[in-house]
Amino acid sequence: MTTPPYRDPALPVEERVADLLSRLTLEEKAGQLTQYFYFGLPELPEGFDLDSLPPEHRAFVDQPRQVEAALAEGRLGSALFVTDPATINRLQRVAVEKTRLGIPLLFGFDVIHGLRTILPVPVALAASWDVDLIEQAQTVAAREARAAGIHWTFAPMVDIARDPRWGRILEGAGEDPVLGAAVAAAQVRGFQGDLGADRILAGPKHFAGYGAARGGRDYDDAEVSDSELWNVYLPPFQAALDAGAVTVMSAYMDLNGVPASANRWLLTDVLRGELRFEGFVVSDASAVRSLEIQHFAADQTDAAARAITAGLDMEMAMSDAAFANLPRAVADGLVAEDAIDAAVRRVLTAKFRLGLFEHPFADEAAAASVLDAAVHREVARVAAERSIVLLKNADGVLPLDAEAVGSVAVVGQLADSKRDLLGPWVFDHVTDETVTILEALRSRLGDATVSYARGAGIAERLFPSEFDRADPTVVATPTDWDDDAEIARAVDVAAASDVAIVVVGQRQNQAGEKASTATLDLPGRQLEQLQRIAATGTPVVVVVVSGRPLDLRWPDEHIPAIVQAWYPGTRGGDAVASVLLGDVSPAGRLPFTWPRHVGQVPMIYAHNRTFQPENQHARYFEEESTPLYPFGHGLSYATFEYGEPRLDREEIAIGEAATISVTVRNTSDRPADEVVQLYIHQRHGTSTRPVRELKGFQRISLSSGEERTLAFRLGPEELRYWSAGTRGFVQDATLIDLGVGGDSTIPLTTTLRVTTAKEQR
């Protein structure tokens, strides 16, 4: 029998796709555009009466059978949430060997910050300001995922987040489009590489504006001006696409009144037109079915038709996919089959590019060794070390001298919670592999007495997290916890020690998806406990475990040292101990503005001058309207001296570029990293511009006394912006004030003149 062209690996991908597409029925095409969750077949007792279960339980138990039936009938193109290589291979064998055309499945999973080896949460990775490290970290994640049989991750999340009430702030890179773009590109490179055998497809999400959810409430609608969309929210997506991202995930919510997953202007005019994306777009979970729920589509057939004609290529569904109605939509004249063909062509192209037709199966024998790789844990440790931010260090309390400290009190439930240090949105972890802060300190302080008190309970959520049901390792404060007694014991332990390390923050299920918050307060009585420990007179170091800024006004005023550890991952405890004891000098920098309390949000550094800029600090009548810690903030155990920025030319024409150089010197007696940041302000133009804009950064390592000269480019790519005045991108003839230093509050001391070509002549 003649081998069909689509089976010939020597042919160009385009020819193979065209041949295979020509052989598909309309129903099979709809199947290729359908992705189902697969939670595995449950083990039921022999003779069990499935009909005896309540409808919602029966649907959950029966869902995997429905998925397998769809697979056998060629009505499934992708599956997600499977991590067992044997299960993946069993399902893949059905697709490849028992369906008419043998098209392999594309297996996806949320590999957000690691699979087996858990890395710091993404906002922590962004706090490293180290794009090489971020790429290396996500390469580890990709290697483990591909070994398990996963081909595709729904990451990176590149949504700009400017409201810390939003739980998913921890999945992104913070508030700034330049930092966000650099982090997005690094993650795509790490996940995808050259799409070799140990890489996976990246899926930047959520297109677009999801991080602007009203009130920071997950899933609520977003109203985003054109100016903000083009200048703030879209640049990280553009960077991810420029780095080669093959897929994009659309957002759940309404953007300016139109659901993002059926917004033709957004998915076709902007994404494919302006941003030049050529890959395929997948919906977020049940987002197509939700078009009817959101009172946008009349029914599920209308939902499918409106989504695919808008530019959505694949539906992610729990069951009963709306895209199953596409053949009917074609028959009813709601959709042209050409639109379906275009979507199928993009999905098949990705499968061919990944080599799935030649290598559809996971190597079950090799998977364990990849997942167990010790080198991956070392990458996680280094990533956690480089992400930690030293927020405050009065009088040089840190680093602690391991030789001089005789007794240490470690206080707080998060100090010894393996699950919480991993952070949310991990599902295939081995919790016992986590090194806690307490364990690491005991290991490093072998000759000292390290006493531990769990202390105050951490208040539970009013509305429980549905994701906890899928994670048997989740921990919580026992219901019979005696706060009074445990706080008193923590105070006694601290009073009897040379130093107290108090770990405060939120549990992992108090951050992430469906974990928005109305307050930034420390949960429960953690603040009261800290105040009582401080009153003992024992020197106190606060370590914060969280994925968002919390209200640290009292600690900032009364505690000498504060360390932001984030959710640091599998080797997080080792990293925290290394920073506390001075093995490394912290060089993490905040990727967002840290407000004083929730009443200030949203608060960003890149705001416009507006009216009476001299009173910007006094917008609120009872408190300064300034952040507790500025964007880019982070302290070091070393000291650095910056020279005056030097321009290679003081004047450029529109379209030309200037180079800014600065010399940075380590003036301390220890090696350390510094994050060098370039900020600008445009004085006048077509639109008003923010008081500060990050335009470049470099993380560098300097030995004691070493100096280095760094160069930054300022050209049209850095200086143009989208203006509501012209409804398009502009670059102005203007004056650009600039400065280079350690955070967003540095003075802008140098000026670059930008002229028209006519002015220069």
Coordinates of N, CA, C and O in Angstrom, one line a residue, residues 8 267 296 434 632 721:
D8 N 5.2 11.0 5.1 CA 6.6 11.1 4.6 C 7.3 12.2 5.3 O 7.1 13.4 5.0
L267 N -8.4 38.8 18.3 CA -7.8 37.6 17.9 C -7.3 37.6 16.4 O -6.3 36.9 16.1
F296 N -23.5 36.3 25.6 CA -23.0 36.8 24.4 C -23.5 36.0 23.2 O -23.9 36.5 22.2
T434 N 10.6 18.7 49.2 CA 10.8 20.1 49.6 C 11.7 20.3 50.8 O 11.6 19.5 51.8
G632 N 11.4 48.0 41.5 CA 12.8 47.8 41.3 C 13.6 47.8 42.6 O 14.9 47.6 42.5
Y721 N 5.7 55.1 21.2 CA 4.6 54.7 22.0 C 3.3 54.9 21.2 O 3.2 55.6 20.2

